XYZ file of C-alpha atoms in Angstrom:
616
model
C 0.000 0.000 0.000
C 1.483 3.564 -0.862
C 1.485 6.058 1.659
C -0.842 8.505 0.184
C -0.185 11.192 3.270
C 3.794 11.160 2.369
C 3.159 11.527 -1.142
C 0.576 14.573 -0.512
C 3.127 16.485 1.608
C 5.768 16.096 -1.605
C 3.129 17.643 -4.229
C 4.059 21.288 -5.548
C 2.529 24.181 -5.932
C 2.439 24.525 -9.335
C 0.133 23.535 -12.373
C -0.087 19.944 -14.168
C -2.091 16.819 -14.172
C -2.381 14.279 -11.484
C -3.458 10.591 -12.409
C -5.058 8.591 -10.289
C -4.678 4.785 -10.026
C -6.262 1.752 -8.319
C -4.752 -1.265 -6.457
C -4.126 -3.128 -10.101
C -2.067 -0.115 -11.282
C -4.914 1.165 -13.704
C -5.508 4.686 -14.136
C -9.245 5.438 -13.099
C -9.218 9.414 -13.077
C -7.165 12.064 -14.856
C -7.267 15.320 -13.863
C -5.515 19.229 -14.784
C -5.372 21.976 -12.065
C -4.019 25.255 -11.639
C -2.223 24.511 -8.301
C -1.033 20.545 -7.724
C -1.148 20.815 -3.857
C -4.315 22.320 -3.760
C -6.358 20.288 -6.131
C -5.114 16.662 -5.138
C -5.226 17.212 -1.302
C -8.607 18.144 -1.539
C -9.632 14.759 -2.523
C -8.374 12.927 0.721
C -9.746 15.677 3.336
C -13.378 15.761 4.414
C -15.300 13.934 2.120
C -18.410 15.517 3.588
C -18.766 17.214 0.915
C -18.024 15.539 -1.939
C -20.620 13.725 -4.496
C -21.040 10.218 -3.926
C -19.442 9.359 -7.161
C -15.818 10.728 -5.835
C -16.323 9.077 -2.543
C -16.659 5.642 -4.243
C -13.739 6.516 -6.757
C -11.890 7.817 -3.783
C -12.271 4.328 -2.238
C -10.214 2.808 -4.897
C -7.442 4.710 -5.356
C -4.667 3.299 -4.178
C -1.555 5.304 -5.594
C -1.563 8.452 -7.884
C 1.063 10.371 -10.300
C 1.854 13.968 -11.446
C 3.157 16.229 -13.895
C 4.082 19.350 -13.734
C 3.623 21.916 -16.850
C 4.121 25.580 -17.134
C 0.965 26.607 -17.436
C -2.562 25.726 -16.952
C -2.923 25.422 -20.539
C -0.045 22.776 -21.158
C -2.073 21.165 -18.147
C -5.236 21.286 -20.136
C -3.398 19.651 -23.670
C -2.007 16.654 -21.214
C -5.275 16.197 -19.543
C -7.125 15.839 -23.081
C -4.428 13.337 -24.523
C -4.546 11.692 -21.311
C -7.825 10.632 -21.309
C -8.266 10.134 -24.851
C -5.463 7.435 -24.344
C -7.100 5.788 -21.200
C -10.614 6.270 -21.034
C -10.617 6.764 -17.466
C -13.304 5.039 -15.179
C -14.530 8.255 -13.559
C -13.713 10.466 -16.465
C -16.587 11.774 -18.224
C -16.105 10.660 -21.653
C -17.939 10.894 -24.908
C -19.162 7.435 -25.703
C -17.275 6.119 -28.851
C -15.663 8.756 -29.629
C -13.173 6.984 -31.819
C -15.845 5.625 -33.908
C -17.645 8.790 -35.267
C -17.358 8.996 -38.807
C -16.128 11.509 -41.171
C -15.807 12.729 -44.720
C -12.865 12.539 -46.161
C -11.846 14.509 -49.446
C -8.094 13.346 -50.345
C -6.815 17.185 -51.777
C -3.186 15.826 -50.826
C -3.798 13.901 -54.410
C -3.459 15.345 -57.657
C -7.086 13.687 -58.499
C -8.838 13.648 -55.515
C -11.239 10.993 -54.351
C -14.365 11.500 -51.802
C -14.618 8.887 -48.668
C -15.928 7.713 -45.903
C -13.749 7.117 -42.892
C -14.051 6.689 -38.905
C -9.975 7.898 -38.454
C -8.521 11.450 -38.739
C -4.855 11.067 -39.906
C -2.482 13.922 -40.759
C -2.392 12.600 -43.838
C -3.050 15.897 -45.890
C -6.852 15.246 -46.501
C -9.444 17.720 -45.530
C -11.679 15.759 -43.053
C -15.478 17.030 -42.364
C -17.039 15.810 -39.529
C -17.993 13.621 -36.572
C -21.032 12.882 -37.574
C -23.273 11.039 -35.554
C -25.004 9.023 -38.391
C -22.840 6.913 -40.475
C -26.269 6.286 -42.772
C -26.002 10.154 -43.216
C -22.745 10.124 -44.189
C -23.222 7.871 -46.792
C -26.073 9.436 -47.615
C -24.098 12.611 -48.127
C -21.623 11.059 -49.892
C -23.792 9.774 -52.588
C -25.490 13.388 -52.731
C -22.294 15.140 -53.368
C -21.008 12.034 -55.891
C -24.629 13.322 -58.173
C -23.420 16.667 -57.731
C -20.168 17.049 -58.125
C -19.075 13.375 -60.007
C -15.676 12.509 -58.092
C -13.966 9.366 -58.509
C -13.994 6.620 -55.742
C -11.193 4.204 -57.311
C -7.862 3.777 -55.801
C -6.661 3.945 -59.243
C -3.393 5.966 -60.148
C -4.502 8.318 -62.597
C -1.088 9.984 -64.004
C 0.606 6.211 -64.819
C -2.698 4.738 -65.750
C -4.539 7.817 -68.071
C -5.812 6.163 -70.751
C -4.684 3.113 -70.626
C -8.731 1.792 -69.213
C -11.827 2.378 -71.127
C -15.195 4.529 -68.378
C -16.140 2.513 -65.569
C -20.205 1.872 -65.091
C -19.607 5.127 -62.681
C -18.991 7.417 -65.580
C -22.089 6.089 -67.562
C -24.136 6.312 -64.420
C -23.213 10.071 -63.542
C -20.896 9.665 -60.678
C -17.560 10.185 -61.997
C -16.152 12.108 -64.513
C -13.709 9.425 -65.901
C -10.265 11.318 -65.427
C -8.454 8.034 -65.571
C -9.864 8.455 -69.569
C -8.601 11.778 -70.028
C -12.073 13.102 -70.755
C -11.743 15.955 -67.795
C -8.125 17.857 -67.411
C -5.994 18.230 -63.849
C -7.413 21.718 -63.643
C -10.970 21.039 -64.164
C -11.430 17.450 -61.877
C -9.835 20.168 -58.906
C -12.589 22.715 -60.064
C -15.001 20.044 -58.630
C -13.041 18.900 -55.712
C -13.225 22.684 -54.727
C -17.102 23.043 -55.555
C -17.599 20.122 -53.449
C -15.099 21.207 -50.670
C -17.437 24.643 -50.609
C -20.844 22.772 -50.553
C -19.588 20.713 -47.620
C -18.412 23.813 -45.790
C -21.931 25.272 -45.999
C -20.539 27.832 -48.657
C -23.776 27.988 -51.087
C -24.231 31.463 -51.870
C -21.289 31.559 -53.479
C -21.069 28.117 -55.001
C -24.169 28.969 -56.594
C -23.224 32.402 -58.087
C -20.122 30.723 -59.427
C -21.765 27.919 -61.048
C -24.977 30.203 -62.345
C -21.929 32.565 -64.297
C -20.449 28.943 -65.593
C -24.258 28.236 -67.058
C -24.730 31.590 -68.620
C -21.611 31.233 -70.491
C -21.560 27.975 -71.370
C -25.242 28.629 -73.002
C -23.720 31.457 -74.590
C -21.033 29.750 -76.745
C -23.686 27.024 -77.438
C -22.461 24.181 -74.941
C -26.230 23.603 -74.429
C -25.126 20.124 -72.812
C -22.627 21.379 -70.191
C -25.288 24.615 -69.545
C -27.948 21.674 -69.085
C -25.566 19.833 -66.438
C -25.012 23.082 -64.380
C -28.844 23.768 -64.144
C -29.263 20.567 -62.838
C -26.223 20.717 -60.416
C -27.964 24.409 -59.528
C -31.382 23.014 -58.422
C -30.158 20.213 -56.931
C -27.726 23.253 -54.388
C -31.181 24.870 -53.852
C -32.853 22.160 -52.942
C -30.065 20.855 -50.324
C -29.660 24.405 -48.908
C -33.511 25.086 -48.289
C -33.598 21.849 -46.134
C -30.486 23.191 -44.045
C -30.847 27.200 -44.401
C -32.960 27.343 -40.907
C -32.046 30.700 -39.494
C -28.785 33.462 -40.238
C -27.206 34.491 -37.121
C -24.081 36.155 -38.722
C -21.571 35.454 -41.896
C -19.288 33.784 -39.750
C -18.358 30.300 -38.894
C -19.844 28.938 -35.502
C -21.305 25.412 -33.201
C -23.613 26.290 -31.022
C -24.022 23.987 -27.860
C -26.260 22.771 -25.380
C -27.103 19.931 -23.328
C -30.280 17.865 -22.057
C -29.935 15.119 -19.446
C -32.212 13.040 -17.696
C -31.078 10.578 -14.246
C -28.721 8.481 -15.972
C -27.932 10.094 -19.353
C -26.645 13.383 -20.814
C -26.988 14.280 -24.395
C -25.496 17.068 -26.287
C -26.573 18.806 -29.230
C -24.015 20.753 -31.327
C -25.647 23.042 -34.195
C -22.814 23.450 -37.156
C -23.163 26.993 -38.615
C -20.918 28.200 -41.726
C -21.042 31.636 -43.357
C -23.986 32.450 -41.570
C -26.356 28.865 -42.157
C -27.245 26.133 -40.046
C -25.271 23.119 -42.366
C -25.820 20.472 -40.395
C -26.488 19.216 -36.829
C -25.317 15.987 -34.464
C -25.836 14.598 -30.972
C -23.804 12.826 -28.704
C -23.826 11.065 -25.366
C -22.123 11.893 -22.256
C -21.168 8.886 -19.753
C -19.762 8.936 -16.437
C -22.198 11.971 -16.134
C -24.346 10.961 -12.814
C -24.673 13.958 -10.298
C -21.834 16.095 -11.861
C -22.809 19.447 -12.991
C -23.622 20.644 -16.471
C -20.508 22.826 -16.384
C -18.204 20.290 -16.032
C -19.625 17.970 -18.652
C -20.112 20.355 -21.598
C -16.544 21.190 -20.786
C -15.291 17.583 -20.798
C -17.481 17.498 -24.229
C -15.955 20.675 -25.512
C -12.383 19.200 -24.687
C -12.608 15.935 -26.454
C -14.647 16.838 -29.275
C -12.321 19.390 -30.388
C -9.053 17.786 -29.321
C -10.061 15.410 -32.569
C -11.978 17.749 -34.782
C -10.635 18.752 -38.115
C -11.759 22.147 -37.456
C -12.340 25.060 -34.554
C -14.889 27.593 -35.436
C -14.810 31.200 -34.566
C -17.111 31.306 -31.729
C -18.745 28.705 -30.021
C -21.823 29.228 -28.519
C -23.649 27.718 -25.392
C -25.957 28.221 -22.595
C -23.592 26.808 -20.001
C -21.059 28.976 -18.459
C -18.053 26.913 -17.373
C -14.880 27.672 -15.034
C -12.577 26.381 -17.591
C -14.094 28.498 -19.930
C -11.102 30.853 -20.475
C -8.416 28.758 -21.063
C -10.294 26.474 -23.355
C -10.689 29.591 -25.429
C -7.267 30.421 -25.371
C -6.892 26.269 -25.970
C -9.153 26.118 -28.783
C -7.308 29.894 -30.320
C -3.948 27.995 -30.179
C -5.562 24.865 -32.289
C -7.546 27.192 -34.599
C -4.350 29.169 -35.565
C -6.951 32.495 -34.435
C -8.914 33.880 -32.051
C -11.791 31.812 -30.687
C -14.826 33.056 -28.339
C -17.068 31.152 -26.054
C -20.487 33.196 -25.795
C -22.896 32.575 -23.173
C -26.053 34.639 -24.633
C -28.613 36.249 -22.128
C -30.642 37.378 -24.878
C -31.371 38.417 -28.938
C -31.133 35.992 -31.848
C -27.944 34.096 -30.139
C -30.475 32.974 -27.410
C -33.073 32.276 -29.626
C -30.560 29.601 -31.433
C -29.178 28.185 -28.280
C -32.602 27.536 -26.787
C -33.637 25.838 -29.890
C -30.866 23.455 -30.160
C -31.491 22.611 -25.986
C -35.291 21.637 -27.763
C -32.739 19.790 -29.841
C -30.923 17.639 -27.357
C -33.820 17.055 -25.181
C -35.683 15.771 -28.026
C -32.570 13.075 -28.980
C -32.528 12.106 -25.091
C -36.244 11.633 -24.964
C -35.796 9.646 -28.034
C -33.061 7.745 -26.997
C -34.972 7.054 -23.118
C -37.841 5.805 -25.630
C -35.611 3.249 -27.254
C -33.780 2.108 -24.994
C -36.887 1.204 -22.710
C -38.260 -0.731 -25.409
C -35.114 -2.599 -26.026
C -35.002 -3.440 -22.164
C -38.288 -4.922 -22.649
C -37.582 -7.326 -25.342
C -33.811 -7.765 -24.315
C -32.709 -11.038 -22.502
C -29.596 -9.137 -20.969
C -31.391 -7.049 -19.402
C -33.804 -9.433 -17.765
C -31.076 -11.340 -16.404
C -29.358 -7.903 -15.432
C -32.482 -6.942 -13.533
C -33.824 -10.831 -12.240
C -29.786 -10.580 -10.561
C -30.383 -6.881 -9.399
C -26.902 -5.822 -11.529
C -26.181 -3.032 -13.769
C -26.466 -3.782 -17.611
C -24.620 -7.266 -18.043
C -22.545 -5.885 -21.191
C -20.142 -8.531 -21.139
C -20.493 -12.156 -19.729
C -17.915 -14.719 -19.768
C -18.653 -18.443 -18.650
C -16.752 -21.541 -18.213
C -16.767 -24.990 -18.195
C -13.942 -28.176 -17.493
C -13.724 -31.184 -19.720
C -12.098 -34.276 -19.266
C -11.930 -37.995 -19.776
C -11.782 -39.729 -16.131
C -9.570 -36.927 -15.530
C -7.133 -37.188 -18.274
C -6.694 -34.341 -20.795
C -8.279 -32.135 -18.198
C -9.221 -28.688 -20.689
C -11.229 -25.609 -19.969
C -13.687 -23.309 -22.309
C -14.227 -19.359 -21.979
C -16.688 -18.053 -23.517
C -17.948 -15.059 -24.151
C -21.901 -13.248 -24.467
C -21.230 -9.300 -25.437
C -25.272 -7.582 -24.951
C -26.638 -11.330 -25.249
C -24.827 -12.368 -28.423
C -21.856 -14.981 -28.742
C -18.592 -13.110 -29.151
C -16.825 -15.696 -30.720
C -13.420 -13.735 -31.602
C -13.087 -13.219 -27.603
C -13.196 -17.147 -26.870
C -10.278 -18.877 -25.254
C -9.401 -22.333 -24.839
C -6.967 -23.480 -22.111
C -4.869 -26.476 -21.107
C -5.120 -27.252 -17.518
C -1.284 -27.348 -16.639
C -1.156 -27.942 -12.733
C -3.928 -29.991 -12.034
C -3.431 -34.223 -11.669
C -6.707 -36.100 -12.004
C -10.398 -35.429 -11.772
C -10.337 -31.905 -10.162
C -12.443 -29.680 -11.339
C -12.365 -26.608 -8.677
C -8.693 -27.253 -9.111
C -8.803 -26.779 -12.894
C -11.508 -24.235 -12.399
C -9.279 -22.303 -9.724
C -6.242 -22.523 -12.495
C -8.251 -21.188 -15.380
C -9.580 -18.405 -13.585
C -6.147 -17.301 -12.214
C -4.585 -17.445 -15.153
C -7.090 -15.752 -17.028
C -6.989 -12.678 -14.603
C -3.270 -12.319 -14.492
C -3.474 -12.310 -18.054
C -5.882 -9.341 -18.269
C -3.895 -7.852 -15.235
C -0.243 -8.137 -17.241
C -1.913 -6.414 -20.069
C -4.048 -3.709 -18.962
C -0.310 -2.480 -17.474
C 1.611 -3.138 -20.772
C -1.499 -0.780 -22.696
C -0.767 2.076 -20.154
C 3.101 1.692 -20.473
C 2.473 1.620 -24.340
C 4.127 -1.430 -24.494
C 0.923 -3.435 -25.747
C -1.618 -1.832 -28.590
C -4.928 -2.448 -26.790
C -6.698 -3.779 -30.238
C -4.110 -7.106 -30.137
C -4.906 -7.578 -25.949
C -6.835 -10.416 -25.116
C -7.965 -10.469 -21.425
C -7.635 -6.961 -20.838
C -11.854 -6.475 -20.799
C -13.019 -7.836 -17.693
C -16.349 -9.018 -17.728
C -19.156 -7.753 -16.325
C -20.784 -11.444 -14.404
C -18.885 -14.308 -14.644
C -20.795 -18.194 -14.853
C -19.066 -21.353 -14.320
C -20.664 -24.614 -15.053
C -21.150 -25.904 -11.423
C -22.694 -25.435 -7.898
C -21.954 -23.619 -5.169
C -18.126 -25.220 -4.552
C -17.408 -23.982 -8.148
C -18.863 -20.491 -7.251
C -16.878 -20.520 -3.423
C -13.345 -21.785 -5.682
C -13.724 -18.536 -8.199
C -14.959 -16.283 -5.419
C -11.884 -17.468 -3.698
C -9.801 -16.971 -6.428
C -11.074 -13.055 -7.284
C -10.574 -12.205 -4.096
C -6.983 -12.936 -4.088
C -6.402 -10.456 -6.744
C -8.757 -7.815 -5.001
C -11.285 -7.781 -7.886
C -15.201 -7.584 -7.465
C -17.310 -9.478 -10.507
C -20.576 -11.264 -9.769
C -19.832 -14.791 -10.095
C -22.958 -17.374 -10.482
C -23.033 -21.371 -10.997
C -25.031 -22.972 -13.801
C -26.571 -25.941 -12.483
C -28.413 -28.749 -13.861
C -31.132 -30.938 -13.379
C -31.206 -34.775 -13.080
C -31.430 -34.942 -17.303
C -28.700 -32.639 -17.114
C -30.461 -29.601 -18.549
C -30.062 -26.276 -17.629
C -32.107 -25.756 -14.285
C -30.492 -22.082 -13.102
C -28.141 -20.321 -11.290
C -27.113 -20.550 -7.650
C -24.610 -17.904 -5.299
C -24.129 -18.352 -1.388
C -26.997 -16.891 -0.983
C -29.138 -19.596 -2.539
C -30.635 -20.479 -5.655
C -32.158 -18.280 -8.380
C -35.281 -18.776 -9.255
C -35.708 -18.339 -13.156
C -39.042 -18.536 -15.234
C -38.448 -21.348 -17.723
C -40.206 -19.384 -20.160
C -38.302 -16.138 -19.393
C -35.363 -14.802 -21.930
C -33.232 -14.542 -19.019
C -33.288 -18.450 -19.063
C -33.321 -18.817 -22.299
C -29.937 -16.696 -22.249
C -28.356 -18.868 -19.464
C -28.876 -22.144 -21.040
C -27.515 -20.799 -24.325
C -24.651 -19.782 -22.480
C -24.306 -23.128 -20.469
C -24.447 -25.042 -24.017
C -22.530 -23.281 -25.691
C -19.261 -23.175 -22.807
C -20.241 -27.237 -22.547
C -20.003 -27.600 -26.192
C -17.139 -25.138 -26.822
C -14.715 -27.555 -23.806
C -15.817 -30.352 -25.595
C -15.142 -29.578 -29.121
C -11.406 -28.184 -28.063
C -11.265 -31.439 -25.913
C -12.220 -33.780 -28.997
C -9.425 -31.691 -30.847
C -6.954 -32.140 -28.345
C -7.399 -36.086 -28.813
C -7.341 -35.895 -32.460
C -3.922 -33.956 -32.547
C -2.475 -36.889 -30.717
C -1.962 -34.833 -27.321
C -3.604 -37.831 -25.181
C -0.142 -37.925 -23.605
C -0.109 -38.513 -19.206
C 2.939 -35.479 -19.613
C 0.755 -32.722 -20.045
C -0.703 -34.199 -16.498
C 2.656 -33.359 -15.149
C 2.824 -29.627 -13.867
C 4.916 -27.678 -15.742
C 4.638 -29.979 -19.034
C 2.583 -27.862 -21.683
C 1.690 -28.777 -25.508
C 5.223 -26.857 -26.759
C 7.444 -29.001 -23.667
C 6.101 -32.419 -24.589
C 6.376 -31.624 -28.432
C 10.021 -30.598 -27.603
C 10.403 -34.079 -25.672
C 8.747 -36.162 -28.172
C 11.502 -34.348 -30.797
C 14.199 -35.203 -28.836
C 13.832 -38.457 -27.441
C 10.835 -40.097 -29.909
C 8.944 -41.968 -27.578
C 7.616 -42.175 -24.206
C 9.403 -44.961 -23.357
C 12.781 -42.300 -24.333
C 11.695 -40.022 -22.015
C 11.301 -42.527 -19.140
C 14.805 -43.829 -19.401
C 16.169 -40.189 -19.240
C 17.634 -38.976 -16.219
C 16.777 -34.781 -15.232
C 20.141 -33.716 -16.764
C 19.073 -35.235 -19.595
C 15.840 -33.671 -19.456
C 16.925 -30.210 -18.477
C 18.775 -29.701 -22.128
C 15.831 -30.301 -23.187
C 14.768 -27.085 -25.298
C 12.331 -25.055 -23.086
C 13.054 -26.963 -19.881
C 13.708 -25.873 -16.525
C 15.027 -28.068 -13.583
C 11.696 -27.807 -11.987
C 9.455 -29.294 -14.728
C 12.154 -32.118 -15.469
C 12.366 -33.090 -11.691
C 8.843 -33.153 -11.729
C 8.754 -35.372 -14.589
C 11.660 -37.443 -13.853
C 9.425 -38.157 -10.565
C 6.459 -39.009 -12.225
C 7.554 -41.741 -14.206
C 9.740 -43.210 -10.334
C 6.489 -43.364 -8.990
């Protein structure tokens, strides 16, 4: 255990961030302020005060880190990249951030393509975006495709001009065939930059240029092209009376508010470029429970712009903030010029802001609505509820298998909101176990599946391991093991060791050995045959059953019915090495532990142990 009160005495009185972390060495909280000492110390005082969400975070910290900056804006830049990197427990985040998507327009090309993408890379492109509704990006893609006809090959265009005869996309309207050489350099980038200006909400003057294109194209008699323009004219109008809602000035600004109900907070951002409303998105808050509105618009404000492709002039919301300053002068330094917040009392800046809280309150309604209805029909949450949990996200279950206790193998499986999640199943060889013992093989699975999430959780925040190749890093959210109540006491014993707090349940069966429930210490459950939530549990039972079974089945067929992989400390890649160096069983009898310790991949303590089992 650190000692928390030494530590507080060291801290300085200067600006940074301070990271908090939990007994496991995971970082649950990041954090900027203006004065270290101040800030941190507050946190382990009189907690009196404090909302019950920090007094149960402040329960679990067991050690915490700092770093100092210059200035309360350096602080600010950490504390975003910070918690973009670790997603933070008791962070408020923005839920999936990572996944909005985006337009993409490749201008870093000499013939520039239009895409959709969920990743922002300093690549050169001009990105446009989050938006909230991939289906509208798409949408808007294939809008601006009938408009302005880019190509959406990966084709190289200066080696391969001419050289291929028009795609279907050129007869269909959508591309302009440069790969043909029926448009030139300079007029494919006239597009690009028509379609660039329609996306930045530009459509005043898109439409004056392209109206003095028609009149002089009808004037030299290129009644075709003049035709093409019209249509390319009407089809502007139309898009810009569905977005032109109200003018507030000629300048570039989001206006911001939020809407929350008990459990969820939703923000609506209004885009608005050269004076018109061009589009609109909504996003959820989590983490939000009992903290003020201040300080999750400005968590919102600092992630969605730490990402964003662009910083408008002014930003405008109904929620003054303390941070609100220096994420002006944040937000200036990332724009390249000045940015203001605005907090309107009143005129036309209210107006907007109060219609975009309509906005947001409407999506949260909306989204309250939906997700009632899928709690009504969902198994998950039956179970969740019939358990008295939180929203069982992720469930993993397991199950032993073995043959009169030979081969002993064990399944994980995993259920991700009621579904199988097949690419997150594991299969595992029970290494120190002897003989028909299955809390022994159930305690050994279990340990070595939390170490294994443990290890790697620590390697992700050293940057040692990218988090997309982990694979035990996601704890689950209720464990099952296929068993009764001694299963359920072995894995409680075995979470306890390592300090961490899961639900754990057995699956038992009845006399036919079908699925008959669950059962804790306290008792068993009782579960409506006819209920989804049982439904879900047997499917869950089955499936870890057949999942030990198949790998056990496999394990025969590979020939790996050996009694070494009985013998602790003799895995699959040890007895391969053994069979390669001394052929048969009957070899490695005869060999003495010298023998067995050169042995590739051999220790002494694995070839005593084996020299020993064959003595007895």
């Amino acid at each position: 255990m650190v000692d928390i009160e030494e530590k507080l005495k060291l801290l300085p009185e200067k600006p940074g961030v301070y990271i908090m972390k939990d007994i496991s060495g995971k970082i649950i909280y990041v954090g900027k302020a203006v004065i270290l000492k101040n800030r941190v110390r507050q946190y382990f005082q009189s907690q009196a005060n404090q909302l019950p969400k920090v007094r149960i975070m402040v329960k679990h910290i067991n050690d915490f880190e700092y770093i100092v900056t210059d200035t309360e804006l350096e602080a600010l830049i950490l504390e975003c990249n910070l918690i973009k990197k670790h997603k933070p427990k008791y962070n408020i985040l923005l839920k999936d951030d990572k996944n909005y998507p985006y337009i993409k327009i490749t201008i870093n090309e000499d013939y520039p393509k239009i895409l959709f993408t969920r990743r922002v890379e300093p690549d050169g492109a001009k990105y446009f975006g989050p938006y909230s509704s991939a289906f509208a990006v798409r949408e808007t893609i294939k809008l601006l495709r009938r408009m302005f006809p880019l190509r959406s090959c990966n084709r190289n265009i200066e080696r391969d001009i001419g050289k291929y005869r028009e795609c279907l996309y050129y007869h269909i309207g959508l591309c302009t065939a440069p790969c043909t050489g029926k448009i030139s350099k300079e007029n494919y980038r006239k597009q690009v930059d028509e379609a660039i200006m329609f996306l930045e909400g530009k459509h005043d003057v898109l439409l004056k240029k392209l109206k003095e294109e028609m009149d002089k194209a009808s004037q030299n008699m290129e009644f075709e092209r003049a035709a093409s323009l019209r249509d390319q004219i009407y089809a502007i109008e139309k898009t810009s009376e569905k977005q032109k809602i109200i003018s507030v000035s000629g300048e570039d600004q989001d206006v911001i508010s939020m809407a929350r109900s008990a459990d969820d907070s939703c923000i609506q951002v209004f885009f608005i470029r050269s004076g018109e409303i061009s589009g609109r998105e909504h996003y959820f808050m989590k983490n939000t429970e009992e903290m003020n509105r201040s300080d999750v618009v400005s968590s919102f404000i600092k992630q969605f712009y730490e990402g964003a492709p662009y910083v408008p002039k002014e930003i405008i919301t109904d929620v003054d903030m303390e941070e609100r300053d220096i994420l002006a002068e944040w937000l200036s330094k990332k724009r390249g010029t000045k940015v203001t917040i605005t907090i309107p009392i009143k005129g036309k800046k209210k107006e907007l802001v109060d219609m975009v809280y309509q906005n947001a309150l409407e999506a949260l309604k909306n989204d309250v609505n939906f997700k009632m209805e899928k709690q009504k029909n969902d198994a998950v949450s039956e179970l969740s509820e019939l358990l008295g949990l939180g929203y069982l996200e992720r469930i993993e279950a397991y199950d032993i298998s073995n043959v009169r206790g030979t081969d002993n193998v064990a399944s994980m499986v995993v259920f991700v909101d009621g579904k199988p999640h097949k690419s997150s199943y594991r299969k595992f060889n029970i290494k120190t176990v002897i003989g028909q013992d299955d809390y022994g093989s159930m305690r050994e699975v279990l340990e070595r599946r939390l170490q294994h999430g443990i290890e790697e959780q620590k390697m992700i925040d050293n940057g040692e391991l990218d988090e997309n190749k982990a694979k035990f890093n996601i704890m689950p959210d209720l464990i099952l093991v296929d068993g009764g109540l001694g299963h359920v006491n072995t894995a409680k014993e075995v979470l306890n060791s390592f300090n961490i707090e899961i639900p754990i349940y057995g699956m038992v069966k009845d006399a036919k050995h079908r699925t008959r429930g669950l059962v804790s210490p306290d008792g068993e459950i009782d579960m409506p045959m006819t209920g989804r939530a049982f439904r879900l549990v047997a499917e869950i039972q089955d499936e870890a059953h057949r999942f030990a079974i198949t790998f056990h089945k496999e394990r025969k067929s590979r020939g790996l019915k050996s009694d070494l992989l009985n013998i602790p400390g003799i895995g699959v890649k040890r007895m391969k090495a053994l069979f390669n160096e001394f052929k048969t069983i009957e070899g490695i009898r005869k060999a003495n532990v010298d023998e067995l310790k050169k042995v590739k991949g051999m220790n002494e303590k694995a070839a005593e142990a084996l020299y020993e089992y064959f003595r007895k």
